[in-house]
Tab-separated table of C-alpha atoms in Angstrom:
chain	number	residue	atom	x	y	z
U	3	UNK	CA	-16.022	-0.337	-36.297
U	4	UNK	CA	-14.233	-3.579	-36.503
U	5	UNK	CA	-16.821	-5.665	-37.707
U	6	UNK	CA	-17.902	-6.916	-41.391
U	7	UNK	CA	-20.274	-4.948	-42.888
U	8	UNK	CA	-22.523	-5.820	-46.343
U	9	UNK	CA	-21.436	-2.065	-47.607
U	10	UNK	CA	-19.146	0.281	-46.413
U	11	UNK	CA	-19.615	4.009	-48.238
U	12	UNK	CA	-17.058	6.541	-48.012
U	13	UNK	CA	-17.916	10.099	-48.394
U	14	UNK	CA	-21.687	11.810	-47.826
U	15	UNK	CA	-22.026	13.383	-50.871
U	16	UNK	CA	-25.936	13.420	-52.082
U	17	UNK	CA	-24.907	10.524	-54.307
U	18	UNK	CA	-23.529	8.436	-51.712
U	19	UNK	CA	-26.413	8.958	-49.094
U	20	UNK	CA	-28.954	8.298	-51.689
U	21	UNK	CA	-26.830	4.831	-52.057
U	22	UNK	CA	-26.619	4.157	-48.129
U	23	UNK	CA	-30.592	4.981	-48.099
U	24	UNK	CA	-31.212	2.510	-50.499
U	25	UNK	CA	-29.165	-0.011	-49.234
U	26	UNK	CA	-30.017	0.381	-45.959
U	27	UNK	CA	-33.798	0.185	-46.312
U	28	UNK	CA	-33.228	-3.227	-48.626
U	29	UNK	CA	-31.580	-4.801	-45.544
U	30	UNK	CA	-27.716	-4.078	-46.037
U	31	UNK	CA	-26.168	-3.467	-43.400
U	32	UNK	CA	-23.842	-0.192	-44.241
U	33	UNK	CA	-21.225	1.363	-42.419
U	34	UNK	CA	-20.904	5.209	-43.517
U	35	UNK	CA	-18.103	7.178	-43.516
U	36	UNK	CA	-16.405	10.686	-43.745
U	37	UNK	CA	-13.286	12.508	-43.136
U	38	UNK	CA	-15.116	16.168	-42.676
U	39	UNK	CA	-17.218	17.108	-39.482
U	40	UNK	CA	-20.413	18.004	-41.868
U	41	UNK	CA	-21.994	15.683	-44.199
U	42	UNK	CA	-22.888	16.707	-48.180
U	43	UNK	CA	-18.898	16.646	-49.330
U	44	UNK	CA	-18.561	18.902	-52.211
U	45	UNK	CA	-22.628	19.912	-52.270
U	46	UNK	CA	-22.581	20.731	-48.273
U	47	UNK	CA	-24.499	23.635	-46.559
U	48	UNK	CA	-21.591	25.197	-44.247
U	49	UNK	CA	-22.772	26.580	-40.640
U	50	UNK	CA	-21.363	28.262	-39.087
U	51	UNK	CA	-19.693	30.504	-40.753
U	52	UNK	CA	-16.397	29.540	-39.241
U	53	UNK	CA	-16.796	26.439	-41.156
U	54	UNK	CA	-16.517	27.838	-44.136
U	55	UNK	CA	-13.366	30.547	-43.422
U	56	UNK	CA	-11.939	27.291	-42.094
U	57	UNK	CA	-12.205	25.061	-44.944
U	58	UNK	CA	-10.885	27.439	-47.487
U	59	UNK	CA	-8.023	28.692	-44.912
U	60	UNK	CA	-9.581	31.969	-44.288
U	61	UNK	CA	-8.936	32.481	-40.432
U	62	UNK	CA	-11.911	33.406	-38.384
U	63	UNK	CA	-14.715	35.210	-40.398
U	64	UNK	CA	-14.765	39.229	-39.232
U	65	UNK	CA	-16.908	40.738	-36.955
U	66	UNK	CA	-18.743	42.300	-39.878
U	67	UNK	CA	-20.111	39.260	-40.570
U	68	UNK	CA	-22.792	38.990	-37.476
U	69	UNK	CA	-23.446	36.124	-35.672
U	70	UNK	CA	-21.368	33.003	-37.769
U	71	UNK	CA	-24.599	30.490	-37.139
U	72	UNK	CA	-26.835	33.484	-39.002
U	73	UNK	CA	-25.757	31.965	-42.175
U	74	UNK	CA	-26.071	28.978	-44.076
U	75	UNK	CA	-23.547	28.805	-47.238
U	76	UNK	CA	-23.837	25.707	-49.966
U	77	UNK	CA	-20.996	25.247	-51.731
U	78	UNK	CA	-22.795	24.768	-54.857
U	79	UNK	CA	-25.830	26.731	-54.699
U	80	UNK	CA	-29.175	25.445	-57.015
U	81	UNK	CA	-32.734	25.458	-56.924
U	82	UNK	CA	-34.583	22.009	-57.242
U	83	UNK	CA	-37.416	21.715	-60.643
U	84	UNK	CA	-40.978	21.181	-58.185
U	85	UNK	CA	-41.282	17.892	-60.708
U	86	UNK	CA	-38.174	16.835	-61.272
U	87	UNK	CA	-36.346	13.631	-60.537
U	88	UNK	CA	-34.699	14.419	-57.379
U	89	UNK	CA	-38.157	15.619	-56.208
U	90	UNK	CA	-39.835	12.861	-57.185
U	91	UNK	CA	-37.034	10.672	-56.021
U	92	UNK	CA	-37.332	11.922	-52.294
U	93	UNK	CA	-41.635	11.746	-52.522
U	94	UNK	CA	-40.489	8.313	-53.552
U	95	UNK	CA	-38.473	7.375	-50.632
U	96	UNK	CA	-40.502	9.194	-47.924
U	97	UNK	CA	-37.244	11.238	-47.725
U	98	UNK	CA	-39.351	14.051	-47.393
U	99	UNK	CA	-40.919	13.917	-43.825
U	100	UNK	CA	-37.071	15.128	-42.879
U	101	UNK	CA	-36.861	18.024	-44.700
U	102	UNK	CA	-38.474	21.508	-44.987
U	103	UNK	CA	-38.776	23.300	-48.354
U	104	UNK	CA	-39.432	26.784	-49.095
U	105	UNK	CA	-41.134	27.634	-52.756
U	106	UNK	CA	-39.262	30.522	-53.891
U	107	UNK	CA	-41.488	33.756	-54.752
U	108	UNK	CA	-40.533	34.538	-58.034
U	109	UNK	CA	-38.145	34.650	-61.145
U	110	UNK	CA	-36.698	37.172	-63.310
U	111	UNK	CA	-35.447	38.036	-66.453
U	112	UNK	CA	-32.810	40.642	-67.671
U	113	UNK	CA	-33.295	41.651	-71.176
U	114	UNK	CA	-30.991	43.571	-73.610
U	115	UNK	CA	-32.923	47.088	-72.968
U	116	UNK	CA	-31.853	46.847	-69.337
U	117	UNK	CA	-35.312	46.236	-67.707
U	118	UNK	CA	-35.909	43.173	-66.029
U	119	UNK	CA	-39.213	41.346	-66.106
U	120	UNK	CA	-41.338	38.802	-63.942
U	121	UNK	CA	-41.198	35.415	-65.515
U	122	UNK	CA	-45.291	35.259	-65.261
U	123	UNK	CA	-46.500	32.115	-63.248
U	124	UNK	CA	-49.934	32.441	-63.157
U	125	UNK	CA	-52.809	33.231	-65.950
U	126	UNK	CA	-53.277	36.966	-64.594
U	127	UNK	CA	-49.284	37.875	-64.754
U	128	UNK	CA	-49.040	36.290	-68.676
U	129	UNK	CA	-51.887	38.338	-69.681
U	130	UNK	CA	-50.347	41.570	-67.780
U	131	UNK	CA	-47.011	40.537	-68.782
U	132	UNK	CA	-45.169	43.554	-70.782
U	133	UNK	CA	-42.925	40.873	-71.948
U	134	UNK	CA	-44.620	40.771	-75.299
U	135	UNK	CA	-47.586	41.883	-76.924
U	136	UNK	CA	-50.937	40.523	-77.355
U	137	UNK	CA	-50.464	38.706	-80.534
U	138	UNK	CA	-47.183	37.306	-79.724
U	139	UNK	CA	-48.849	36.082	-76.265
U	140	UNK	CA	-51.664	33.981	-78.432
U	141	UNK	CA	-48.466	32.606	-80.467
U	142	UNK	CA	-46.841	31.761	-77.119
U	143	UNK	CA	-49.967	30.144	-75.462
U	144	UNK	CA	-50.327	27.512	-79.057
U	145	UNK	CA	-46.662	26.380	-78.187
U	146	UNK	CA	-47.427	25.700	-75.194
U	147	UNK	CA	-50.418	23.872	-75.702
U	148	UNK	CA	-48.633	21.913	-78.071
U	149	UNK	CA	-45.367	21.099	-75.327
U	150	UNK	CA	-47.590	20.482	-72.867
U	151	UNK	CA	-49.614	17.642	-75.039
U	152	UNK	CA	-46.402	16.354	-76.956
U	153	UNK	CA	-45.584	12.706	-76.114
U	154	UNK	CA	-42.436	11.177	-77.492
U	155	UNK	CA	-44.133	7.958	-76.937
U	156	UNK	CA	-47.088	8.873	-79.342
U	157	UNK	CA	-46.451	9.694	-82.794
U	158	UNK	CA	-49.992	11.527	-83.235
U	159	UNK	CA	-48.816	14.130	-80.732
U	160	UNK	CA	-45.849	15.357	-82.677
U	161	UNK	CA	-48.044	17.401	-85.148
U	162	UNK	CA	-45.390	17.543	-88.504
U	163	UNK	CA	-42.431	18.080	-86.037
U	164	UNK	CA	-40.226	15.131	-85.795
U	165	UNK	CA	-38.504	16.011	-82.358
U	166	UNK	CA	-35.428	14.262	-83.235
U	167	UNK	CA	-35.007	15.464	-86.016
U	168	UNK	CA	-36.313	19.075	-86.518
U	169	UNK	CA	-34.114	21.618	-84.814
U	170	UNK	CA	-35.884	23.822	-82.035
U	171	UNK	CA	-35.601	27.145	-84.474
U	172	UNK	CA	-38.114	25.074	-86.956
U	173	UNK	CA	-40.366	24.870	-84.261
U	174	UNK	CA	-40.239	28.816	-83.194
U	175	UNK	CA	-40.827	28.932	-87.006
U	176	UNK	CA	-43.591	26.920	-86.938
U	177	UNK	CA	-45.369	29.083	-84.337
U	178	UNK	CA	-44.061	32.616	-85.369
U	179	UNK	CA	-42.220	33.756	-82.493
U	180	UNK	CA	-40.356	36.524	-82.658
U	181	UNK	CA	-36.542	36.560	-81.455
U	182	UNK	CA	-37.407	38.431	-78.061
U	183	UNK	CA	-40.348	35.084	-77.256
U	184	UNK	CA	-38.038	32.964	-78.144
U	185	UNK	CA	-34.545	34.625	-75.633
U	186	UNK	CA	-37.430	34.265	-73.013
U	187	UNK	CA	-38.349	30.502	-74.085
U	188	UNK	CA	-34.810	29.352	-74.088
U	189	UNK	CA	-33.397	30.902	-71.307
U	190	UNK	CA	-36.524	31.765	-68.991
U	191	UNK	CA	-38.061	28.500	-68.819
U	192	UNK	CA	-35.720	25.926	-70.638
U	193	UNK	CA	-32.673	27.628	-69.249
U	194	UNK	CA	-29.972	27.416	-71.410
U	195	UNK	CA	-27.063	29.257	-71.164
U	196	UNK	CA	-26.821	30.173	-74.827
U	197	UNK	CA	-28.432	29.846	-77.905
U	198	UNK	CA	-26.361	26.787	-79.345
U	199	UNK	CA	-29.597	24.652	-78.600
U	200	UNK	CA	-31.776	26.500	-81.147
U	201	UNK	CA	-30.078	24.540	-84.328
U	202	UNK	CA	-30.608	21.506	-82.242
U	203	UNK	CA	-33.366	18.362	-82.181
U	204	UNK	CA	-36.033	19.667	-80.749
U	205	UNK	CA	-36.565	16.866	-78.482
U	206	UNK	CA	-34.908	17.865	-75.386
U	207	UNK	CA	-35.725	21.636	-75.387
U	208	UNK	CA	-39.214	20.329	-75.573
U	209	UNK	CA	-38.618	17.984	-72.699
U	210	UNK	CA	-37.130	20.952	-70.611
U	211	UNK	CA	-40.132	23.589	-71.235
U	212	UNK	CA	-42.232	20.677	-70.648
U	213	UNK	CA	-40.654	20.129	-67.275
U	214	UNK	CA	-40.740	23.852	-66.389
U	215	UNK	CA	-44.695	23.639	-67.068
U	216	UNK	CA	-45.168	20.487	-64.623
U	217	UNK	CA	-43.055	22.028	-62.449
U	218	UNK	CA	-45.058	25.332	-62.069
U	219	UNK	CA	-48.309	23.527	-62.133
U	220	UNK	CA	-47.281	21.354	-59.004
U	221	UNK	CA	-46.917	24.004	-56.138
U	222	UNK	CA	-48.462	26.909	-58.208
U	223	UNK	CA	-46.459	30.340	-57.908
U	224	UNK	CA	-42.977	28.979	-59.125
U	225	UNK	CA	-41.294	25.648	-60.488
U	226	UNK	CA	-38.537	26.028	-57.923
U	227	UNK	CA	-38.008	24.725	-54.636
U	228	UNK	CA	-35.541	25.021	-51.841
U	229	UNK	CA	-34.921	22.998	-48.734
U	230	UNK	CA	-35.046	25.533	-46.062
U	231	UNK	CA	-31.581	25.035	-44.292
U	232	UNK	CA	-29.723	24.682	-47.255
U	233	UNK	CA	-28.871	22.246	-49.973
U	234	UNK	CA	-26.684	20.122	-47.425
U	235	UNK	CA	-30.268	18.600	-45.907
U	236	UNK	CA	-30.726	16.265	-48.755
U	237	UNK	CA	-27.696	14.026	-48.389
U	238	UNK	CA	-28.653	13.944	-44.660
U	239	UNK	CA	-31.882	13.181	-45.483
U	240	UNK	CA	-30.785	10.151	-46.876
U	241	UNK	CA	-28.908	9.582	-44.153
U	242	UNK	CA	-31.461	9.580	-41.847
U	243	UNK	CA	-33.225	7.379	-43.755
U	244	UNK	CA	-30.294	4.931	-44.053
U	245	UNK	CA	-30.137	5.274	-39.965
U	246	UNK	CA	-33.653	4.027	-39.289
U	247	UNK	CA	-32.869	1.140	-40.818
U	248	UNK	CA	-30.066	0.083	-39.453
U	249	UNK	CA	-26.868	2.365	-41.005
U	250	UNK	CA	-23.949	3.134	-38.983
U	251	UNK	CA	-22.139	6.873	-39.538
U	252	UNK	CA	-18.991	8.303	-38.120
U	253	UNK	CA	-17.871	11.686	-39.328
U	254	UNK	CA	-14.608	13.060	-38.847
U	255	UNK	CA	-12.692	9.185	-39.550
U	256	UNK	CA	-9.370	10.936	-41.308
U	257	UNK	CA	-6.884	8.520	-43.840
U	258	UNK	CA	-9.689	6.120	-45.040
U	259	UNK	CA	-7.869	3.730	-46.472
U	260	UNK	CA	-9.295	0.960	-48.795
U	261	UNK	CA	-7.830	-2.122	-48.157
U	262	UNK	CA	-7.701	-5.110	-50.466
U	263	UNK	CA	-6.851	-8.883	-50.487
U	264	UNK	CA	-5.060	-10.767	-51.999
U	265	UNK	CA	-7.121	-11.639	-55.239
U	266	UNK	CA	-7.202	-8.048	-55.682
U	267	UNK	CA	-10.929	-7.484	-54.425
U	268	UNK	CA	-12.237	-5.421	-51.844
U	269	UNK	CA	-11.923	-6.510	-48.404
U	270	UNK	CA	-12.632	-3.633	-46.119
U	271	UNK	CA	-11.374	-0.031	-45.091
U	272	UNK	CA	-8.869	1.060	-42.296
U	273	UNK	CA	-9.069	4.198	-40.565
U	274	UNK	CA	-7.576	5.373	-37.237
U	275	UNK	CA	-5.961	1.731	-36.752
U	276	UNK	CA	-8.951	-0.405	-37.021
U	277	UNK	CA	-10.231	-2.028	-40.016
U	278	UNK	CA	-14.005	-2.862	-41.385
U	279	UNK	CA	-14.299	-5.232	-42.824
U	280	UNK	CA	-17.053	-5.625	-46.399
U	281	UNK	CA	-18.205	-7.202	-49.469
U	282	UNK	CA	-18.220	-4.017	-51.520
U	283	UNK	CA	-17.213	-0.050	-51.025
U	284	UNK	CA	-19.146	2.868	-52.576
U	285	UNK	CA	-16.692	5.380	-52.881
U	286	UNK	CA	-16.602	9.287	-54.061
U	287	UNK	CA	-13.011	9.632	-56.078
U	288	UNK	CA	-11.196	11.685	-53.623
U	289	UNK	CA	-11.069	8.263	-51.210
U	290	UNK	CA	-9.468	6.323	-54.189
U	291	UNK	CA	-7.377	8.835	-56.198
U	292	UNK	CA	-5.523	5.898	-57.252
U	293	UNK	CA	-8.129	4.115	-59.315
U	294	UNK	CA	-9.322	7.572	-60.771
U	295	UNK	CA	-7.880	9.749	-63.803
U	296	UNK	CA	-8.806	13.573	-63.948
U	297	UNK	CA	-9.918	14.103	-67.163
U	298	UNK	CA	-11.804	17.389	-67.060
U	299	UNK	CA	-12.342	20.315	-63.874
U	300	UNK	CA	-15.299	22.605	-63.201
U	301	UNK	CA	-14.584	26.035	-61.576
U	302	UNK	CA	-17.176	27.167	-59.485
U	303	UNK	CA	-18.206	30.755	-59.267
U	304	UNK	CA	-19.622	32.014	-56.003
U	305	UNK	CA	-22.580	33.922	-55.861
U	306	UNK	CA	-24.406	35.596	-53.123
U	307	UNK	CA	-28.433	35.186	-52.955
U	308	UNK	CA	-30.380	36.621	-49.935
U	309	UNK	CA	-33.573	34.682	-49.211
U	310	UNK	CA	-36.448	35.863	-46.967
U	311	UNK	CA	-38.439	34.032	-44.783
């Protein structure tokens, strides 16, 4: 460790892997570091379970709870768009050929009569669909049509609709959809949480339906993927790819210190007694809480979701 590196990053959070990846591949040499055992940070994939019970001061998880390395908990659980930039990102980078992804089977939709519905993803389901009638479907199919050839970029495309300027409940006007079409446009496939986008510019509702589409069209039964051990693979994907060319990690390197000269710039990190020495340090805020301000906090709500393979 006591050398001088070109980069030293502190933390493996996705965005700091995707940083040593990059770095690493353009010929920096990078010297990678963390104070937990696991990489991903705040977006890891805890297993086993002990790991977990431990890092929220649990104790040891019960017997109950079957073999500990059975399970495989992300912190912050999500599904990956098929087309969207962190997919294309790793297809990009080759990140790929170190990771396994599952394409989940299917997605639903609760609706206010207490039934929940298939969101259809091929032609066969949208025509068996009981999520609206016939005529409503033929109103549903010319919106899509029209997402799917809308181009911000070409003028001709937009069809009377200025997309920065119309709001997304002219558009349902435009088409006729009634208000159950459009709860299952907004929420189904743009997935909003609520219904403030409707009195919106159209443009990025349009952008997320259009997304949805591309997405379903790449891998064919669902827009969503799923790295098969967990959301913690794609920092360490990245990591992998920073080690191939070169990188250096070391987990588990408590009290990573910054340390800075005497113009007030950078000059390396100190940890365990020894000091590396750099040019520049990629940090995530919890290794410099003294250059950060807290301005806002998200609470995360844990949710369980069982997944056969």
């Amino acid at each position: 460790m006591d050398e001088e590196y070109d980069v030293i990053v502190l933390g493996t959070g996705l965005k700091e892997c995707i940083l040593s990846g990059l770095m690493s591949v353009s010929g920096k040499k990078v010297l990678h570091m963390d104070r937990n055992s696991y990489y991903g940070g705040e977006s890891a994939s805890l297993t086993p379970l002990k790991e977990l019970y431990e890092k929220y001061g649990m104790g040891d998880p019960p017997s109950t709870m079957g073999n500990g390395r059975d399970w495989n908990v992300d912190l912050i659980p999500k599904y990956l768009m098929a087309n969207g930039r962190l997919v294309q990102l790793l297809v990009y980078t080759n990140v790929t050929r170190y990771l396994e992804f599952k394409s989940i089977e299917g997605s639903f939709v609760f609706k206010t009569n207490g039934k929940i519905y298939k969101v259809p993803a091929t032609d066969k389901e949208a025509l068996s669909t009981s999520l609206m009638g016939m005529f409503e479907k033929r109103r549903f199919r010319n919106l899509l049509v029209y997402i799917q050839d809308f181009d911000e970029n070409d003028p001709k495309t937009f069809k009377g609709i200025d997309p920065n300027k119309s709001t997304m409940r002219e558009v349902y006007t435009k088409f006729g959809l009634d208000s159950n079409t459009i709860d299952f446009t907004g929420h189904a496939l743009a997935l909003y949480r609520d219904d403030a986008y409707i009195d919106e510019p159209c443009i990025e509702t349009i952008k997320k339906i259009k997304l949805y589409s591309d997405s379903l069209s790449r891998y064919g039964k669902t827009p969503y993927l799923y790295p098969l051990y967990g959301l913690g693979e794609l920092p360490q994907g990245f990591a992998r790819l920073s080690a191939i060319y070169g990188g250096t990690y070391m987990l588990n390197k408590p009290d990573c210190d910054i340390v800075y000269g005497e113009n007030g710039q950078v000059c390396g990190v100190t940890s365990d007694g020894e000091t590396a020495r750099c040019k520049m340090v990629i940090s995530d805020p919890t290794y410099a809480k003294d250059k950060v301000k807290k301005v806002a906090q998200v609470s995360v709500c844990p949710s369980v979701c069982s997944l056969c393979f």
